[in-house]
């Protein structure tokens, strides 16, 4: 039976959810995502990573359709050096069968390697963390274009950096969108942000490439100050943010200083998928619904 929270989130009309989602989703076609990516690059020198919305897929056929759509996305960005691709194991069949998922990820990694386009395996909830890191560590030596994600809210993450030793990994460091209880994760936003900086430093020390993914201005400033103080070359890191989160001034400041900035651009082929995605996100992390609302109000 649905909980009261599920009932409430599902009762929000699709049109309203779509209204909330629209700043954060490039649209309902690959063409719209490409238009957005090209416009950002042309107008602001901002690069992008494209993501097809979908997760927790349990139907084998739908997973294969997602892989095909990703392969089409790759063909479209083959000549676009300003684009990379991001994918979720849950969308690539983890919940059908983990080995099926691994095969799909490898197929995509191999195609991206051949095209010379970056591919990041996003990090989902804690049931997939070990699988994601294991697959990453196994595939990375074969497909150097591969990247993955570490979440600073998890207590395990500083130790997980040790697993990447010697891989010259490409790692996005973020707080993590999934709400995870103790004893697995800190509940303190302050600690999550401090951890993000600690993980970043440890990754730099290990010789990895770091994508600093946060919208929190003080955290961006601190990370930026530390890379400059340590003399870390600009080709060892980038800043990443989500499409739709209003951070124009910060992005401009970074780009004008010659820093690489990349926006994460989700798109779907049906608004229904985008609406379902946002509903799940609201259920997982009601805080996110608050953030979305706050940003919309600020924009208005
Ligand atoms: P916060 O303190 O949460 O946010 C700072 C401010 O930014 C807020 O006050 C708000 O104004 C704004 N803001 C932040 N997030 C949003 C939002 N979603 N909508 C509207 N406004 C917002 N998480 C994962 O678990 N796995 C991933 O693979 C993953 N990939 C990501 C890729 C990128 C490029 C980015 C930027 C984030 C990614 N995340 C991922 C989400 C991330 O973990 C955080 O949940 C999210 O970025 C919010 O944390 P914050 O560091 O921005 O700090």
Short mmCIF file of C-alpha atoms and ligand atoms in Angstrom, two decimals:
data_model
loop_
_atom_site.label_atom_id
_atom_site.label_comp_id
_atom_site.label_asym_id
_atom_site.label_seq_id
_atom_site.Cartn_x
_atom_site.Cartn_y
_atom_site.Cartn_z
CA UNK A 1 0.00 0.00 0.00
CA UNK A 2 1.27 3.48 -0.84
CA UNK A 3 2.54 5.57 2.09
CA UNK A 4 1.03 9.00 2.77
CA UNK A 5 4.13 10.60 1.25
CA UNK A 6 3.83 8.49 -1.93
CA UNK A 7 0.16 9.31 -2.12
CA UNK A 8 0.89 13.02 -1.80
CA UNK A 9 3.67 13.08 -4.40
CA UNK A 10 1.62 10.98 -6.83
CA UNK A 11 -1.34 13.31 -6.33
CA UNK A 12 0.60 16.29 -7.71
CA UNK A 13 -0.75 16.71 -11.26
CA UNK A 14 1.68 15.72 -14.04
CA UNK A 15 1.37 19.19 -15.56
CA UNK A 16 2.62 20.76 -12.32
CA UNK A 17 5.49 18.28 -12.02
CA UNK A 18 6.37 19.06 -15.64
CA UNK A 19 6.37 22.75 -14.80
CA UNK A 20 8.79 22.07 -11.94
CA UNK A 21 10.94 19.77 -14.08
CA UNK A 22 11.20 21.97 -17.16
CA UNK A 23 14.21 24.10 -16.10
CA UNK A 24 16.12 20.93 -15.18
CA UNK A 25 15.38 18.79 -18.24
CA UNK A 26 16.54 19.75 -21.74
CA UNK A 27 13.34 18.47 -23.31
CA UNK A 28 11.69 15.44 -24.83
CA UNK A 29 14.10 14.67 -27.67
CA UNK A 30 17.77 14.16 -28.40
CA UNK A 31 17.61 17.17 -30.73
CA UNK A 32 16.49 19.43 -27.88
CA UNK A 33 19.33 18.18 -25.68
CA UNK A 34 21.84 18.84 -28.47
CA UNK A 35 20.41 22.31 -29.11
CA UNK A 36 20.84 23.12 -25.42
CA UNK A 37 24.39 21.71 -25.34
CA UNK A 38 25.45 23.61 -28.46
CA UNK A 39 23.88 26.87 -27.26
CA UNK A 40 25.66 26.63 -23.90
CA UNK A 41 28.97 25.99 -25.59
CA UNK A 42 28.57 28.71 -28.22
CA UNK A 43 27.27 31.41 -25.89
CA UNK A 44 29.13 30.67 -22.66
CA UNK A 45 31.92 28.20 -23.41
CA UNK A 46 30.23 25.76 -21.04
CA UNK A 47 30.60 22.04 -21.78
CA UNK A 48 27.98 19.40 -21.07
CA UNK A 49 27.35 15.80 -20.15
CA UNK A 50 24.16 14.29 -21.57
CA UNK A 51 21.99 11.89 -19.59
CA UNK A 52 18.92 10.02 -20.80
CA UNK A 53 16.40 10.01 -17.95
CA UNK A 54 15.68 6.58 -16.55
CA UNK A 55 16.55 4.42 -13.58
CA UNK A 56 15.50 1.26 -11.70
CA UNK A 57 14.44 -0.35 -14.97
CA UNK A 58 13.28 -3.94 -14.53
CA UNK A 59 12.24 -4.74 -18.10
CA UNK A 60 14.97 -6.21 -20.35
CA UNK A 61 13.45 -4.81 -23.55
CA UNK A 62 13.20 -1.31 -22.13
CA UNK A 63 16.82 -1.52 -20.99
CA UNK A 64 17.92 -2.46 -24.50
CA UNK A 65 15.88 0.49 -25.90
CA UNK A 66 17.75 2.74 -23.46
CA UNK A 67 21.12 1.36 -24.60
CA UNK A 68 20.10 2.01 -28.23
CA UNK A 69 19.09 5.56 -27.40
CA UNK A 70 22.42 6.08 -25.66
CA UNK A 71 24.25 4.73 -28.71
CA UNK A 72 22.31 7.20 -30.88
CA UNK A 73 23.23 9.96 -28.44
CA UNK A 74 26.86 8.96 -28.81
CA UNK A 75 26.63 9.11 -32.62
CA UNK A 76 25.19 12.62 -32.32
CA UNK A 77 28.00 13.85 -30.07
CA UNK A 78 30.81 12.06 -31.93
CA UNK A 79 31.90 15.36 -33.48
CA UNK A 80 31.06 17.48 -30.44
CA UNK A 81 34.13 17.76 -28.25
CA UNK A 82 32.14 19.79 -25.73
CA UNK A 83 29.88 16.83 -24.84
CA UNK A 84 30.32 13.72 -22.75
CA UNK A 85 27.72 11.15 -21.67
CA UNK A 86 26.47 10.00 -18.26
CA UNK A 87 24.65 6.75 -17.60
CA UNK A 88 23.02 5.03 -14.61
CA UNK A 89 23.53 1.30 -13.90
CA UNK A 90 19.86 1.11 -12.84
CA UNK A 91 18.88 2.30 -16.32
CA UNK A 92 21.27 -0.17 -17.99
CA UNK A 93 19.76 -3.27 -16.40
CA UNK A 94 21.20 -3.69 -12.91
CA UNK A 95 17.72 -4.57 -11.60
CA UNK A 96 17.20 -7.08 -14.43
CA UNK A 97 20.52 -8.84 -13.88
CA UNK A 98 23.85 -7.28 -12.81
CA UNK A 99 25.84 -9.20 -15.45
CA UNK A 100 23.44 -8.01 -18.18
CA UNK A 101 24.04 -4.48 -16.86
CA UNK A 102 27.80 -4.94 -16.95
CA UNK A 103 27.62 -6.15 -20.57
CA UNK A 104 25.53 -3.10 -21.51
CA UNK A 105 27.93 -0.75 -19.75
CA UNK A 106 30.86 -2.38 -21.51
CA UNK A 107 29.13 -2.08 -24.89
CA UNK A 108 28.62 1.63 -24.26
CA UNK A 109 32.15 2.12 -22.91
CA UNK A 110 33.64 0.40 -25.93
CA UNK A 111 31.62 2.59 -28.33
CA UNK A 112 32.58 5.75 -26.40
CA UNK A 113 36.24 4.73 -26.39
CA UNK A 114 36.16 4.23 -30.14
CA UNK A 115 34.48 7.65 -30.58
CA UNK A 116 36.82 9.35 -28.09
CA UNK A 117 33.92 10.60 -25.94
CA UNK A 118 33.90 10.54 -22.13
CA UNK A 119 31.42 8.26 -20.37
CA UNK A 120 30.61 8.65 -16.67
CA UNK A 121 28.89 5.88 -14.73
CA UNK A 122 26.69 7.81 -12.30
CA UNK A 123 26.40 6.67 -8.70
CA UNK A 124 22.94 5.67 -7.52
CA UNK A 125 21.66 4.40 -4.19
CA UNK A 126 23.83 2.34 -1.81
CA UNK A 127 22.59 -1.02 -3.12
CA UNK A 128 24.52 -0.29 -6.34
CA UNK A 129 27.68 1.34 -4.91
CA UNK A 130 29.87 -1.78 -4.80
CA UNK A 131 28.68 -2.97 -8.19
CA UNK A 132 29.40 0.44 -9.73
CA UNK A 133 32.89 0.67 -8.26
CA UNK A 134 33.73 -2.96 -9.13
CA UNK A 135 32.62 -2.52 -12.74
CA UNK A 136 34.43 0.81 -12.95
CA UNK A 137 37.71 -0.64 -11.63
CA UNK A 138 37.42 -3.60 -13.99
CA UNK A 139 36.56 -1.64 -17.14
CA UNK A 140 38.64 1.51 -16.64
CA UNK A 141 42.01 0.01 -17.73
CA UNK A 142 40.40 -1.18 -20.98
CA UNK A 143 38.39 2.01 -21.61
CA UNK A 144 40.32 5.07 -20.41
CA UNK A 145 37.41 7.39 -21.36
CA UNK A 146 35.44 6.00 -18.37
CA UNK A 147 34.59 8.06 -15.31
CA UNK A 148 32.49 7.45 -12.23
CA UNK A 149 31.08 9.25 -9.21
CA UNK A 150 31.77 9.30 -5.46
CA UNK A 151 29.26 10.60 -2.91
CA UNK A 152 30.60 12.61 0.02
CA UNK A 153 27.66 11.83 2.33
CA UNK A 154 28.78 8.18 2.63
CA UNK A 155 31.22 7.32 5.41
CA UNK A 156 32.91 4.74 3.18
CA UNK A 157 33.91 7.14 0.42
CA UNK A 158 37.37 8.21 1.61
CA UNK A 159 38.27 4.50 1.75
CA UNK A 160 36.74 3.95 -1.68
CA UNK A 161 39.30 6.38 -3.10
CA UNK A 162 41.96 3.78 -2.16
CA UNK A 163 40.26 1.29 -4.47
CA UNK A 164 40.99 3.59 -7.41
CA UNK A 165 44.75 3.56 -6.79
CA UNK A 166 46.78 3.34 -9.98
CA UNK A 167 43.77 3.76 -12.28
CA UNK A 168 44.22 7.46 -13.14
CA UNK A 169 40.49 7.61 -12.51
CA UNK A 170 38.08 10.29 -13.68
CA UNK A 171 35.83 11.02 -10.71
CA UNK A 172 32.88 13.30 -10.17
CA UNK A 173 32.66 14.17 -6.47
CA UNK A 174 29.23 15.22 -5.22
CA UNK A 175 27.20 15.06 -2.03
CA UNK A 176 24.88 12.37 -3.42
CA UNK A 177 21.19 12.89 -4.11
CA UNK A 178 19.93 9.73 -2.35
CA UNK A 179 18.94 10.06 1.28
CA UNK A 180 20.98 7.43 3.14
CA UNK A 181 20.57 6.82 6.91
CA UNK A 182 23.25 6.36 9.57
CA UNK A 183 25.37 4.30 10.05
CA UNK A 184 26.14 4.49 6.31
CA UNK A 185 26.01 8.23 5.80
CA UNK A 186 26.41 11.47 7.68
CA UNK A 187 23.21 13.46 8.12
CA UNK A 188 25.06 16.75 8.45
CA UNK A 189 25.18 18.99 5.37
CA UNK A 190 28.24 20.70 6.81
CA UNK A 191 30.12 17.41 7.10
CA UNK A 192 29.03 16.38 3.57
CA UNK A 193 30.58 19.58 2.23
CA UNK A 194 33.77 19.18 4.27
CA UNK A 195 34.03 15.59 3.05
CA UNK A 196 33.61 16.73 -0.53
CA UNK A 197 36.75 18.83 -0.14
CA UNK A 198 38.65 16.03 1.64
CA UNK A 199 37.76 13.52 -1.07
CA UNK A 200 38.76 16.02 -3.74
CA UNK A 201 42.17 16.47 -2.12
CA UNK A 202 42.69 12.74 -1.73
CA UNK A 203 41.81 12.20 -5.39
CA UNK A 204 44.30 14.89 -6.45
CA UNK A 205 46.95 13.27 -4.26
CA UNK A 206 46.23 9.96 -6.00
CA UNK A 207 46.77 11.52 -9.44
CA UNK A 208 43.13 11.30 -10.52
CA UNK A 209 41.05 13.75 -12.59
CA UNK A 210 38.39 15.42 -10.43
CA UNK A 211 35.00 16.86 -11.38
CA UNK A 212 33.93 19.09 -8.51
CA UNK A 213 30.12 18.81 -8.68
CA UNK A 214 28.30 21.19 -6.36
CA UNK A 215 26.21 24.36 -6.48
CA UNK A 216 27.24 25.46 -3.02
CA UNK A 217 29.19 28.67 -3.65
CA UNK A 218 31.42 28.52 -0.51
CA UNK A 219 32.37 24.91 -1.36
CA UNK A 220 33.18 25.87 -4.96
CA UNK A 221 35.26 28.83 -3.74
CA UNK A 222 37.16 26.68 -1.23
CA UNK A 223 37.87 23.94 -3.76
CA UNK A 224 38.98 26.54 -6.30
CA UNK A 225 41.26 28.26 -3.79
CA UNK A 226 42.85 24.93 -2.88
CA UNK A 227 43.57 23.93 -6.48
CA UNK A 228 45.15 27.31 -7.11
CA UNK A 229 47.21 27.18 -3.89
CA UNK A 230 48.42 23.68 -4.71
CA UNK A 231 49.23 24.63 -8.30
CA UNK A 232 47.11 21.82 -9.70
CA UNK A 233 47.02 22.23 -13.48
CA UNK A 234 43.69 23.04 -15.12
CA UNK A 235 43.72 19.80 -17.10
CA UNK A 236 43.37 17.82 -13.85
CA UNK A 237 39.90 19.04 -12.86
CA UNK A 238 36.65 20.72 -13.84
CA UNK A 239 33.57 22.14 -12.15
CA UNK A 240 30.19 20.57 -12.76
CA UNK A 241 26.64 21.72 -12.09
CA UNK A 242 23.13 20.64 -13.01
CA UNK A 243 21.21 22.30 -15.81
CA UNK A 244 18.62 24.67 -14.39
CA UNK A 245 20.22 25.49 -11.05
CA UNK A 246 20.77 29.25 -11.25
CA UNK A 247 24.50 29.74 -10.88
CA UNK A 248 25.14 32.05 -13.86
CA UNK A 249 27.46 34.48 -12.05
CA UNK A 250 29.63 31.69 -10.62
CA UNK A 251 29.80 29.92 -13.98
CA UNK A 252 30.80 33.15 -15.72
CA UNK A 253 33.48 33.83 -13.11
CA UNK A 254 34.94 30.34 -13.51
CA UNK A 255 34.86 30.37 -17.30
CA UNK A 256 36.39 33.85 -17.48
CA UNK A 257 39.23 32.59 -15.29
CA UNK A 258 39.85 29.83 -17.84
CA UNK A 259 38.30 27.02 -15.78
CA UNK A 260 36.41 24.18 -17.40
CA UNK A 261 32.72 24.08 -16.45
CA UNK A 262 30.35 21.31 -17.46
CA UNK A 263 26.57 21.17 -17.01
CA UNK A 264 24.72 17.90 -16.57
CA UNK A 265 21.87 17.84 -19.08
CA UNK A 266 19.15 15.23 -18.59
CA UNK A 267 16.74 14.63 -21.44
CA UNK A 268 13.98 12.15 -22.13
CA UNK A 269 12.05 11.05 -25.17
CA UNK A 270 8.73 11.27 -23.33
CA UNK A 271 7.72 13.89 -20.80
CA UNK A 272 6.06 11.00 -18.93
CA UNK A 273 9.57 9.64 -18.17
CA UNK A 274 10.73 13.03 -16.95
CA UNK A 275 7.65 13.41 -14.76
CA UNK A 276 8.09 9.92 -13.28
CA UNK A 277 11.76 10.69 -12.65
CA UNK A 278 11.01 13.90 -10.79
CA UNK A 279 8.28 12.21 -8.72
CA UNK A 280 10.78 9.52 -7.65
CA UNK A 281 13.33 12.20 -6.77
CA UNK A 282 10.74 14.06 -4.67
CA UNK A 283 9.93 10.83 -2.83
CA UNK A 284 13.56 9.94 -2.26
CA UNK A 285 14.59 13.37 -1.15
CA UNK A 286 11.78 15.81 -0.32
CA UNK A 287 14.52 18.39 0.28
CA UNK A 288 15.01 18.44 -3.47
CA UNK A 289 11.42 19.52 -4.08
CA UNK A 290 12.11 22.42 -1.73
CA UNK A 291 15.25 23.40 -3.64
CA UNK A 292 13.44 23.31 -6.95
CA UNK A 293 10.68 25.50 -5.58
CA UNK A 294 13.16 27.94 -4.02
CA UNK A 295 15.01 28.35 -7.31
CA UNK A 296 11.81 28.86 -9.27
CA UNK A 297 10.69 31.55 -6.86
CA UNK A 298 14.11 33.21 -7.01
CA UNK A 299 13.96 33.16 -10.82
CA UNK A 300 10.47 34.66 -10.87
P1 LIG B 1 23.32 21.77 -1.66
O1 LIG B 1 23.62 22.41 -0.36
O2 LIG B 1 22.35 20.64 -1.63
O3 LIG B 1 22.81 22.82 -2.69
C1 LIG B 1 23.34 24.13 -2.72
C2 LIG B 1 22.30 24.99 -3.41
O4 LIG B 1 22.20 24.60 -4.80
C3 LIG B 1 20.88 24.83 -2.87
O5 LIG B 1 20.63 25.69 -1.82
C4 LIG B 1 20.04 25.10 -4.09
O6 LIG B 1 19.89 26.49 -4.24
C5 LIG B 1 20.86 24.57 -5.24
N1 LIG B 1 20.54 23.18 -5.68
C6 LIG B 1 21.26 22.09 -5.44
N2 LIG B 1 20.73 21.00 -6.02
C7 LIG B 1 19.62 21.40 -6.63
C8 LIG B 1 18.62 20.75 -7.42
N3 LIG B 1 18.68 19.45 -7.71
N4 LIG B 1 17.62 21.50 -7.89
C9 LIG B 1 17.55 22.80 -7.63
N5 LIG B 1 18.46 23.47 -6.91
C10 LIG B 1 19.48 22.80 -6.41
N6 LIG B 1 24.09 12.69 -7.07
C11 LIG B 1 24.21 11.35 -7.02
O7 LIG B 1 23.79 10.73 -6.05
N7 LIG B 1 24.78 10.66 -8.05
C12 LIG B 1 25.26 11.27 -9.15
O8 LIG B 1 25.78 10.60 -10.05
C13 LIG B 1 25.16 12.69 -9.23
N8 LIG B 1 25.60 13.36 -10.29
C14 LIG B 1 25.62 14.73 -10.26
C15 LIG B 1 26.17 15.43 -11.32
C16 LIG B 1 26.31 16.80 -11.26
C17 LIG B 1 26.96 17.52 -12.39
C18 LIG B 1 25.85 17.51 -10.11
C19 LIG B 1 26.01 18.97 -9.98
C20 LIG B 1 25.22 16.83 -9.10
C21 LIG B 1 25.09 15.45 -9.16
N9 LIG B 1 24.47 14.73 -8.15
C22 LIG B 1 24.56 13.37 -8.14
C23 LIG B 1 23.64 15.44 -7.14
C24 LIG B 1 24.46 15.90 -5.97
O9 LIG B 1 24.91 14.77 -5.30
C25 LIG B 1 23.67 16.75 -5.00
O10 LIG B 1 22.54 16.10 -4.58
C26 LIG B 1 23.23 18.09 -5.54
O11 LIG B 1 24.20 18.62 -6.39
C27 LIG B 1 23.00 19.05 -4.37
O12 LIG B 1 24.15 19.23 -3.59
P2 LIG B 1 25.03 20.56 -3.60
O13 LIG B 1 26.45 20.13 -3.42
O14 LIG B 1 24.76 21.35 -4.80
O15 LIG B 1 24.70 21.29 -2.27
#
